[in-house]
Amino acid sequence: QPRWSSCLSTPPRMRKDVRILLVGEPNVGKTSLIMSLVSEEFPEVVPYRAEEITIPADVTPERVPTHIANVICIVYSVNNKKVPLILVGNKSDLVEHSSMETILPIMNQNSEIETCVECSAKNLKNISELFYYAQKAVLHPTGPLYCPEKKDMKPLCVKALTRIFKVSDLNNDGILNDNELNFFQRTCFNTPLEPQALEDVKNVVRKNLNDGVCDNGLTLKGFLFLHTLFIQRGRHETTWTVLRRFGYDDDLELNQDYLFPPLKIPPDCTTELNHNAYLFLQSVFDKHDKDRDCALSPDELKDLFDVFPYMPWGPDVNNTVCTNDQGWITYQGYLSQWTVLCAKLWYLTRDKRIDLQKKQTQRNVFRCNVFGDTGSGKSGFLQAFLGRNLMRQKTIREEHRSYYAISTTYVYGQEKYLLLHEVFPDFDYLSDADVACDIVCLVYDISNPYSFEYCAKVFKQYFMDSKTPCMMIAAKSDLPEIKQMYGFSPLEFCRRHKMPPPQSFTCNTAAAPSRDIYTKLTTMAMYPHARLRCMCTCNRCTFCLCQNFLNSELLQRVRAKLYTVVLRRSSLTLKNEYSVKQNISVLLSFCISSLFSSLYLYSLLFPSLRLCICVSVFNRHVSQADLKNSTFWLRMSVGATVFAVLGFAMYRVLLKPR
């Protein structure tokens, strides 16, 4: 027998206790069996009926309390599942022959009979074994696992073990190598296998199955064969331990607690994926992205979710996150989707009220609810966030439409997720979930004179007295603007309610629509206390100066130069190259934003200092020779950092006391 289960520890328990009923005709020895088990001697005077006996958990092999009683009648519900049965032949001390030849055919004809035991209450023969088998029949039943007629495992058991094999196959090559087998062993039994035990397992498979071992690793066929062998040799507990460790119940269905673990979220707190969760998701993506194109093809996506009880992502997911030109979910889109859905791995962020008090946030995911009347352009606004212009949006089928869009934006060099949610335009039935968000986006069609009225009503009824920042979007700005049939113009309305001016937006472009508006939305969500009013390209506010410079031709040349230098000196895969480029962009954005933040602080202290002059001087003194000089880049990075540190120090010293 393979030594796979030789290191078996206490298995996961699905039951808190076990109840055993002794049923039979009068005078067959039911009470004597109970009394002999408890007192370890045969009672000369047997009461008509024994009271219920409880065996403590610490004296049972499975560490569960066991309750034993004897009854004559059985009452059962016809819609309840079958209960495992054990045939017990008592008083074996009175005969010299065995009754097994008569009992075994009955056992084979009735699959609900787990086993047959001959015992003697008088001689204490097989008494403890009887109740051990009774416990085992409840905790580790054979019925769900094995079909005696076919001498093979049942389909549900094969399906469950196949999923477990694929989860344990960490590199997705269809073989469990020694490292993966030890990982599996530690996961299920808390102890790794010794090298010799590992070889014994594989040798048993080799002797019985031609294709059970491949490249010195265990194949799926070999894995299933081992568990069939365990069951046939009466080691059901090994297979049940594995099944329960991976979340299966007695019916070989995944537990609801396993699929949906309880997560208590305090009021005004949000949930986000932590760093370890993103690392895990990245490893899963790498495992299934076999062609290394940084996207999941339909076959790769199907393979990824093959270990799930059902396909959790529908066709609408392709219109919720970023995809490549073939419509396949990209690496960034994959992480974005899990950012929304993967509640099991989320951790709690602190109360939003604390963020408002400290005027800073630790959060990375922000929710923007998008309101607007029918036909105002909300769907186009969501899809434009994913880089799709109007022409590409027209190819989306109505049944695949999504009311969500999520992607990343960069705010002062920090990568953040922005989740857009299109709220159904039913003004009279807005739920708490429709109103709860970090920022509100009110979309109206500039070519429809009655479109703005809906936005104004939503704002006045739900958000005018709230602390949630709001932004007005003038959609379809490529069309002629028509006067809105409302008491105030959109601009006057925004001024009266201290909102930023309406932002022009269109997705009817030749290339991908501009993402500037989404950066502004994320910035407002991050800093709701700031009440940013200047959201135009005025070149006077810090936001506009920083964003314009980040998009300038000069900085594009800087990025390209850094990409070339870094990638030339290292051989990277496409996905790693993508990550390197992202890191360079973040570093560069951080340095520039630190520089502008410092200059802004200096301008507060010294009014004669003008940011526009600094920017123009900076641009004027950067030559082509400087761009090729590595020392220049080092000086620029160090200078930006020094600016940031000095600016922050001066801010604390001079402004805080005020």
GROMACS .gro file of C-alpha atoms in nm, residues 101 253 259 357:
model
    4
  101GLU     CA    1  -2.095  -1.637   0.351
  253GLU     CA    2  -2.041   1.972  -0.324
  259LEU     CA    3  -1.729   2.952  -0.150
  357GLN     CA    4  -1.007   6.415   0.891
   0.00000   0.00000   0.00000
